[in-house]
Structure formats: C-alpha cells, structure tokens
Tab-separated table of C-alpha atoms in Angstrom:
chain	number	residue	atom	x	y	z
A	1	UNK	CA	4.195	4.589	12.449
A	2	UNK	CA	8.008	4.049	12.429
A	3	UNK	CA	9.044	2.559	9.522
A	4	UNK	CA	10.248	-1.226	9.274
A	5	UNK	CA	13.713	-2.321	8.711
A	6	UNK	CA	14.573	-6.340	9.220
A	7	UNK	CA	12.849	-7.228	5.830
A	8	UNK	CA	12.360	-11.008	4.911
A	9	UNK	CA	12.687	-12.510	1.536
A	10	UNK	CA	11.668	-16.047	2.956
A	11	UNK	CA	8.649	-14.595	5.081
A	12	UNK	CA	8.478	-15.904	8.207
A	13	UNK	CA	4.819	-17.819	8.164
A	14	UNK	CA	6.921	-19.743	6.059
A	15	UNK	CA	9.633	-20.735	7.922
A	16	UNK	CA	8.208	-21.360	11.179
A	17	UNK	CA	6.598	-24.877	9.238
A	18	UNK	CA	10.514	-26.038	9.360
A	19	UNK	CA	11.284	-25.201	13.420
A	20	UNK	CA	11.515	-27.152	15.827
A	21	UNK	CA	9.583	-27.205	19.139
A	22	UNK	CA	11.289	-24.281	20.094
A	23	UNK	CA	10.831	-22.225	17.249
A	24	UNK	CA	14.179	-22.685	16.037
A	25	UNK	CA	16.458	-24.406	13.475
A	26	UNK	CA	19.821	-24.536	12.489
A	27	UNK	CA	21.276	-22.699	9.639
A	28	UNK	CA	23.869	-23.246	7.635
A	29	UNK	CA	26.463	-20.580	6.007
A	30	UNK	CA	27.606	-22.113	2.444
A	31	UNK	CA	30.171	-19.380	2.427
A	32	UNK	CA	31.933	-19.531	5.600
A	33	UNK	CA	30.632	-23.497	5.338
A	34	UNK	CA	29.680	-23.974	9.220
A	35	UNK	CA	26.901	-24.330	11.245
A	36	UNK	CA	25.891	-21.324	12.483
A	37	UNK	CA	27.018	-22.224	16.676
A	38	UNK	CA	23.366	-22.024	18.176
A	39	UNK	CA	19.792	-22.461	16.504
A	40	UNK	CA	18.276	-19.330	15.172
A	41	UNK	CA	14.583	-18.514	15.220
A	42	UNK	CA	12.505	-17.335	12.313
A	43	UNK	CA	13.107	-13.857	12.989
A	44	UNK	CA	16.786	-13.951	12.786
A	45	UNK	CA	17.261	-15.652	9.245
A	46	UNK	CA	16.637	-15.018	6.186
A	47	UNK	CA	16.491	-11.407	5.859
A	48	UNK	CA	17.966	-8.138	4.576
A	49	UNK	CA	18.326	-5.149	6.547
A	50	UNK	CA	16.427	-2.341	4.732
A	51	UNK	CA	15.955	-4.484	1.631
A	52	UNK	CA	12.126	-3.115	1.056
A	53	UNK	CA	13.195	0.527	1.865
A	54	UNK	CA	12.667	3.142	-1.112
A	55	UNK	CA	12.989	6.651	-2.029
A	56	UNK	CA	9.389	8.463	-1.558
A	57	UNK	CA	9.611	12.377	-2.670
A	58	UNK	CA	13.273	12.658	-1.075
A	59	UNK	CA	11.790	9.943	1.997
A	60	UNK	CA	12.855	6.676	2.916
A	61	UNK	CA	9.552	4.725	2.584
A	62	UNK	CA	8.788	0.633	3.407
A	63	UNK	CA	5.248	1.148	1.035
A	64	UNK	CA	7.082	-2.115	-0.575
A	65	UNK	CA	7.560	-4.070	2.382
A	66	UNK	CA	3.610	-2.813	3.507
A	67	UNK	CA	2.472	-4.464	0.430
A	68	UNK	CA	4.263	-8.118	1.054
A	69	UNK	CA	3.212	-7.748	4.345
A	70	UNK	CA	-0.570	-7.764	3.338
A	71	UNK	CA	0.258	-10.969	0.715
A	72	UNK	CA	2.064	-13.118	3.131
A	73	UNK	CA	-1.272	-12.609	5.996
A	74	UNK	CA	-3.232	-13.539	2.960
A	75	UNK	CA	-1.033	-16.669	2.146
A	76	UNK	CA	-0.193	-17.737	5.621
A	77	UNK	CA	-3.976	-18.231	6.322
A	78	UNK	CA	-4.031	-20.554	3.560
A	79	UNK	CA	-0.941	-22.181	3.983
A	80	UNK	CA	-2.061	-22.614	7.434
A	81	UNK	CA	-5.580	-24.608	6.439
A	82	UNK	CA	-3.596	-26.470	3.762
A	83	UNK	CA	-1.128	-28.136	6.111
A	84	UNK	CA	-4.005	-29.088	8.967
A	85	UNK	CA	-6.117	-30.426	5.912
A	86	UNK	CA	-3.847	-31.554	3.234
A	87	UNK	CA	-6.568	-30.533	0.982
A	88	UNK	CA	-6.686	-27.694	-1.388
A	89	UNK	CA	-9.622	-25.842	-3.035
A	90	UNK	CA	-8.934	-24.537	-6.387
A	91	UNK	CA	-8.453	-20.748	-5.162
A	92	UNK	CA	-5.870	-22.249	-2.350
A	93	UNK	CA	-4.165	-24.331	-4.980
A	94	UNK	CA	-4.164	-20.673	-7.080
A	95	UNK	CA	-2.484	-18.696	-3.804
A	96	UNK	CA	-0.405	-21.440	-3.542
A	97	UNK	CA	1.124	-21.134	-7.420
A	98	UNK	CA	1.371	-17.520	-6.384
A	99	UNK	CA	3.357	-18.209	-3.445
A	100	UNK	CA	5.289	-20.548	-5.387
A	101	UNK	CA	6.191	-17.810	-8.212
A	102	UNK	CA	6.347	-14.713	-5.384
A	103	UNK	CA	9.169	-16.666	-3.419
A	104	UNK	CA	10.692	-17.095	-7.107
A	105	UNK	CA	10.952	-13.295	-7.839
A	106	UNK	CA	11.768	-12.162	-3.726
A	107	UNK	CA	14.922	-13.539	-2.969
A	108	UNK	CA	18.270	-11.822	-3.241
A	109	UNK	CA	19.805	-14.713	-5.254
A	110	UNK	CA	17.548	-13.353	-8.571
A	111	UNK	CA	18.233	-9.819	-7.933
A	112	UNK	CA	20.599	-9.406	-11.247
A	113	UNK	CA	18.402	-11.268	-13.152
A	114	UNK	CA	15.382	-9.294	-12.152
A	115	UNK	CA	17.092	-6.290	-12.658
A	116	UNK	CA	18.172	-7.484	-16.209
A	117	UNK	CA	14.812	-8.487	-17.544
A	118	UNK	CA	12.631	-5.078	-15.958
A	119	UNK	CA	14.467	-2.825	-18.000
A	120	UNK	CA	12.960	-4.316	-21.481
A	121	UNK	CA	9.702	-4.494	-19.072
A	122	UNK	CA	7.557	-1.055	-19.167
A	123	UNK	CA	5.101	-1.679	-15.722
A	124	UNK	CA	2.648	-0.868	-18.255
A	125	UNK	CA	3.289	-4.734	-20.084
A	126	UNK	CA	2.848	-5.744	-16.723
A	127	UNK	CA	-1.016	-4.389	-16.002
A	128	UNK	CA	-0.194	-1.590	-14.637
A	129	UNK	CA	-1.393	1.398	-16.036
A	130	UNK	CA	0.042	5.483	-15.850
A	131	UNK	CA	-3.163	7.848	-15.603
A	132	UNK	CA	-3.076	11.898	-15.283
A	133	UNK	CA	-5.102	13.068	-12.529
A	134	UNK	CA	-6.722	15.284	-15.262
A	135	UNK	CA	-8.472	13.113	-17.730
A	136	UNK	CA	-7.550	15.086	-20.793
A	137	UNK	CA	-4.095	15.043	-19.998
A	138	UNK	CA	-2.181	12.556	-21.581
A	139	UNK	CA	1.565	11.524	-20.072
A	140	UNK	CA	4.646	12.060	-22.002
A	141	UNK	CA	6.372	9.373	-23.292
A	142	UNK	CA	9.335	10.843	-21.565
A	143	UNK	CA	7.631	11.046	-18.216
A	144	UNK	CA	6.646	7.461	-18.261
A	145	UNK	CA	10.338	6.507	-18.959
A	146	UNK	CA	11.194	8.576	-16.099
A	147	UNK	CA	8.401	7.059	-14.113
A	148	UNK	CA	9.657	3.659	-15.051
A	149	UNK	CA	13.113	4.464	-13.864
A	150	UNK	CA	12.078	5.256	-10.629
A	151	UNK	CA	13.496	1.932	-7.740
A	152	UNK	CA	10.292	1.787	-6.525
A	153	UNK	CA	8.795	1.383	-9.441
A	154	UNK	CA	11.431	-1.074	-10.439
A	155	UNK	CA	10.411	-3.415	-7.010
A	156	UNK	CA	6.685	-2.595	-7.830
A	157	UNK	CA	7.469	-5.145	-10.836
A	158	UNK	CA	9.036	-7.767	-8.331
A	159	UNK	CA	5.316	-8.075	-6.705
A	160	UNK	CA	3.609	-8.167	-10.470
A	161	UNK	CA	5.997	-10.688	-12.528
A	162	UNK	CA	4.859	-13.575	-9.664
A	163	UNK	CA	1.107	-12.484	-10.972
A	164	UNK	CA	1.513	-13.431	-14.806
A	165	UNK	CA	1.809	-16.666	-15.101
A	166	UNK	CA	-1.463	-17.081	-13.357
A	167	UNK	CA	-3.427	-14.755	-15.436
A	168	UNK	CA	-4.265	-17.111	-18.129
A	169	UNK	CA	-7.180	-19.085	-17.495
A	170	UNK	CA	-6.284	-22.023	-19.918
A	171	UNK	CA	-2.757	-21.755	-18.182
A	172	UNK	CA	-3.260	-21.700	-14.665
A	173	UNK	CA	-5.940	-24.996	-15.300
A	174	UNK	CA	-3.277	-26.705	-16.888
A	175	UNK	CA	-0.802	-26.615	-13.864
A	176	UNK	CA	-3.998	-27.176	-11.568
A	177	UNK	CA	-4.159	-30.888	-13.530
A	178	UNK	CA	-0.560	-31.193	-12.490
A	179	UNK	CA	-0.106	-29.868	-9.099
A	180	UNK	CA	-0.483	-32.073	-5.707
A	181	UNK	CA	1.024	-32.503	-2.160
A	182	UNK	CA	3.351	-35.359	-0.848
A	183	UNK	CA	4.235	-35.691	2.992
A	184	UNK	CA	7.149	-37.480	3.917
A	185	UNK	CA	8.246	-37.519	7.913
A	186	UNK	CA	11.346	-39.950	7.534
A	187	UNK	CA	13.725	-36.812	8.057
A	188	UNK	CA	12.828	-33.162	7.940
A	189	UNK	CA	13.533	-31.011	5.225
A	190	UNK	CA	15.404	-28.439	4.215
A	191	UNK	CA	14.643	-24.834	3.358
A	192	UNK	CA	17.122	-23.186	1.319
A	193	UNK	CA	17.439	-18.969	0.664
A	194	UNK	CA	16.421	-20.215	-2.604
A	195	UNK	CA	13.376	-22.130	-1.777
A	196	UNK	CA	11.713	-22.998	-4.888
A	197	UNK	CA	12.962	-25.825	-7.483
A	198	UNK	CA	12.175	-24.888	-10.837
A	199	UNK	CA	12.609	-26.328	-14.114
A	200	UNK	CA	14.876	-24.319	-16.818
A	201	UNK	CA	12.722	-21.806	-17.462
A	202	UNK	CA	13.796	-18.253	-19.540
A	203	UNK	CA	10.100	-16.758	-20.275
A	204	UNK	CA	8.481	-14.840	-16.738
A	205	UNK	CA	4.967	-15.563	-17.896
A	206	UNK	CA	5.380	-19.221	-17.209
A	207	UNK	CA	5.592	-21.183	-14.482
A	208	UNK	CA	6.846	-24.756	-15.169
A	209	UNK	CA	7.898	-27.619	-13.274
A	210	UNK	CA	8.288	-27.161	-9.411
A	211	UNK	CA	9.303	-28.415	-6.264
A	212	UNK	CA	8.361	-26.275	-3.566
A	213	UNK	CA	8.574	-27.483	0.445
A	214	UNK	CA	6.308	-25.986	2.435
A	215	UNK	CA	7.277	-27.593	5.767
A	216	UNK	CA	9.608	-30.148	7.498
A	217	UNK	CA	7.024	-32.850	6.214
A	218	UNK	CA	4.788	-31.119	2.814
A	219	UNK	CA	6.187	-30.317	-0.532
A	220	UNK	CA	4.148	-28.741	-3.195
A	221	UNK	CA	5.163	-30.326	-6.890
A	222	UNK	CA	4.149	-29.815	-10.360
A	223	UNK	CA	5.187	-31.977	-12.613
A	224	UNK	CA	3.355	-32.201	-16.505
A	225	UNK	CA	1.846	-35.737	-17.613
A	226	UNK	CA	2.869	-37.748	-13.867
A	227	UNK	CA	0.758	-39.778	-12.089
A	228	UNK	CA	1.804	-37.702	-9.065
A	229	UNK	CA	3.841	-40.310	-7.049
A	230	UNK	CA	6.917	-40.589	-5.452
A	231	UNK	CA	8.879	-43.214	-7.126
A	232	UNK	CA	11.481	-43.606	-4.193
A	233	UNK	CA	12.201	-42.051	-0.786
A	234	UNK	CA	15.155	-40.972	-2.123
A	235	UNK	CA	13.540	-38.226	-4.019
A	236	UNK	CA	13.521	-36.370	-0.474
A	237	UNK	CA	17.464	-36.876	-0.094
A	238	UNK	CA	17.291	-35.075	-3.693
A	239	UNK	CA	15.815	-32.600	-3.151
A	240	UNK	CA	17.418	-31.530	-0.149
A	241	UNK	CA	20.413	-31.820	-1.712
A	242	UNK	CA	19.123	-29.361	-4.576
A	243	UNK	CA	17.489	-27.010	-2.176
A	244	UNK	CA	21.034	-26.845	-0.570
A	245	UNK	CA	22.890	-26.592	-4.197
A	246	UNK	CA	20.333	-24.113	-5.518
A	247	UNK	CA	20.628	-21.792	-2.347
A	248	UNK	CA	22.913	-18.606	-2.524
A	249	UNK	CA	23.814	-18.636	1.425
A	250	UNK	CA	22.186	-19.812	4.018
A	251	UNK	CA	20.326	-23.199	4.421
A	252	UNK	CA	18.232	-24.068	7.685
A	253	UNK	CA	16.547	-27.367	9.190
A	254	UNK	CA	15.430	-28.203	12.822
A	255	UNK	CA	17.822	-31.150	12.455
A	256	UNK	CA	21.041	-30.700	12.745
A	257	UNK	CA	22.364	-34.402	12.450
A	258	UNK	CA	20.297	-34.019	8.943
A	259	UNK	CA	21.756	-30.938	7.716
A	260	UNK	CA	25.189	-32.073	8.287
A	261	UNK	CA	24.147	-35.494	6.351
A	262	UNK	CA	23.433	-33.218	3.131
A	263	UNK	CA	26.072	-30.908	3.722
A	264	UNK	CA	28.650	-34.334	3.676
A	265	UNK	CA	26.707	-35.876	0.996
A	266	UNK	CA	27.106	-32.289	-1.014
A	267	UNK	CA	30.634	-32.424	-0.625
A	268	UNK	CA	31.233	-35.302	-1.920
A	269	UNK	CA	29.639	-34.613	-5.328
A	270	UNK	CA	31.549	-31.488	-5.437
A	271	UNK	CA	34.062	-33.575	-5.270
A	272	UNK	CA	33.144	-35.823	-8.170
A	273	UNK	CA	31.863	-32.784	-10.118
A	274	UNK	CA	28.059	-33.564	-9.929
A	275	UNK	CA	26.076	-30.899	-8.002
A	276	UNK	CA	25.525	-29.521	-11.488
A	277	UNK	CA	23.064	-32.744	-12.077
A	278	UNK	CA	20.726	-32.289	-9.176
A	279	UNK	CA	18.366	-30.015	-10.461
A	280	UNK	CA	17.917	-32.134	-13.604
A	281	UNK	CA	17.403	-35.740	-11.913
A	282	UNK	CA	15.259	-34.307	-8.674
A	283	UNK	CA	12.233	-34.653	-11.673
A	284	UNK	CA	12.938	-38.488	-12.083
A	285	UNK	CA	12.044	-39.420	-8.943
A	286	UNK	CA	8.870	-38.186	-9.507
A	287	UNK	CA	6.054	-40.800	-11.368
C-alpha cells in the first residue's frame, strides 16, 4: 500500500461540520492576513505534508498517521450520532473529552511545547511498557533511553498524553458533571488551526475548562460549578474571536461576510491592546 502523505492535524470528519453546501469554506491566512481568493474544501486545509511520516529500520513509515486514522473513524461515528441527536451517552461524552484533549496535543501550534515536556516523559510514565521478546531478558537502561529517543517513539507519546487525563475514574466523572452542548445558528462559527479553548493549564494529566466547536452550530464546553447556560449571545462573538486569536495560521468558516466581521473586530483590539483578554473573559459568558 503506498504510503500517505497530505496528513491532517484538524481531521477532516471534523471540518466538514463547518462547510458549506458545497463542501467548502473560506480560510483565512493570519500571516499574509487575506482571505485565501476562493473557498477551499476539507481536503485542502489544515494539513502538513508528511507531518505523520517516520523513520522505520532506515524506512519512511506513516504507522503514525495509520493509527489517527483508526481514532478519527472511531470519533467521527460518534461525532456523527451526537450532532443528529444532541444527546450524549456517557462513553460518547468520554470519546468526546478524548477528542477534545487529542486535537489539544495534534496541532503544529504545540509542537515545541510537546517536544519540551516528552523529554522528562519516559513512554513508560505514560502506560506504555518495553518487554524483551525473551522473558528472562531484561532491557538495559541504556537501551530504553535509546528506545525513548527514537521520533517515532517521541509522536507515539502525542497519541498517549490526550489518554491521561481520562484515566482516572473520579476525574473523568467530575468533568462528566460539567460538560454539555449549546447550539447557536445566529452566525456560523469559526474553526481555528488551534481548535480547542482551554483554560491555563501547565499539568498534561488534566483537562480543565474547555470550549470546543464541533460545527458551524454545536460547541462542546466544560466549565466547573455552572449551571451550563449561555449568559449572552455574545459569548459566540467571543469565542470566535478567541478561536481566531488562539490560532497559529489559518482560520476557516463557510461565511465569509462573518469571518471578515471577526477578522475587523480582531483588529481593532489589536489595536487597543486587548486580544490578550479573550481567552480569560470567553468563561464569563458562560452561567
């Protein structure tokens, strides 16, 4: 089977929930700041050429992307039932969280963060275990460290750290409690390169306060101790603003008129030095 090369970080199951009719939307380049000149379909954006390609025994290898390829069938399925229901058992809810914390960890805008932290992270910490084929073998310290060096074993932690914060049974049914959907259809919204808001969070085995859009219309929140409401329709003007600050490049949304509404609105607290106050006050608006 020839191996894969157009890798997405922002798979596509996702996306398509923010197209238009046609399959397309229009995307936004924060760094050349333009609208990319005609719509783009899910295919085209958010991707890396080669990004899930690794050294196998001296061979170029996409085992990596194989692996996210088998999640996001998994989590499409769901995501799929979710939307036509706007219900969620408690194992959906659980995919969900993991979709939540995988899109954290799979984008290119954490990449020298992730790097950073797996070096002081052994796979082993991680529950994944090193065994000799012979059982009376043990491994060298020294070969594990090698092992651990290895890239793919350094992306192999990029599909675990999304896992840990749902491996506590006390933890996960605390953000259960605190998890549920709103719909909003006034304007569609955004999806960012960076598609997750997140409270300040330092520690990898949490997951804490998040917004998370899953369409033009459905966003997935967490909030501890609210009455899960929307205090104002202004929260969706928030965060589409902080789905456009938070984002490292591109930004896309089947409106155009709308996108170029955030992108003026997003100037103009450059301007007055405020972007940096988005993340924090996107939370307010929630009840």
């Amino acid at each position: 089977m020839e191996t894969s090369k157009r890798h997405h970080y922002i798979p596509q199951f996702l996306i398509k929930n923010f197209s238009d009719d046609d399959n397309k939307l229009w995307v936004y380049n924060k760094e050349e700041k333009r609208i990319l000149k005609s719509k783009q379909s899910p295919k085209a954006i958010f991707f890396d050429w080669e990004r899930n390609l690794f050294d196998i025994n001296g061979t170029p290898g996409d085992n990596i992307e194989k692996m996210y390829r088998d999640v996001d069938d998994l989590l499409a399925k769901t995501l799929e039932k979710i939307l036509s229901t706007l219900t969620m058992t408690g194992r959906e809810q659980t995919l969900m969280l993991f979709l939540v914390s995988l899109m954290k960890w799979r984008i290119p805008k954490v990449d020298d963060n992730f790097y950073d932290l797996v070096k002081g992270v052994p796979i082993e910490n991680l529950g994944f275990a090193f065994r000799h084929i012979d059982p009376a073998t043990k491994i060298s310290t020294d070969e594990i460290n090698r092992i651990n060096d290895l890239e793919i074993i350094k992306e192999t932690k990029r599909l675990l750290l999304p896992i840990q914060p749902l491996i506590n049974e006390e933890t996960v049914s605390e953000i259960h409690k605190n998890c549920f959907l709103v719909s909003h259809d006034g304007y569609p919204a955004l999806l960012g390169d960076c598609p997750i808001i997140e409270s300040q969070n330092s520690d990898f085995k949490m997951l804490e306060d998040f917004i998370f859009p899953l369409s033009s219309k459905e966003t997935f929140i967490c909030k501890r101790g609210a009455e899960k409401s929307i205090l104002s329709p202004l929260f969706y003007i928030q965060k589409d603003l902080t789905i456009f600050h938070l984002s490292k490049k591109y930004v896309a949304c089947k409106s155009r008129e709308h996108l170029e509404n955030i992108v003026n609105i997003y100037t103009k607290l450059e301007i007055e030095n405020k972007t940096h106050l988005l993340t924090k006050y996107v939370f307010e608006f929630i009840k």
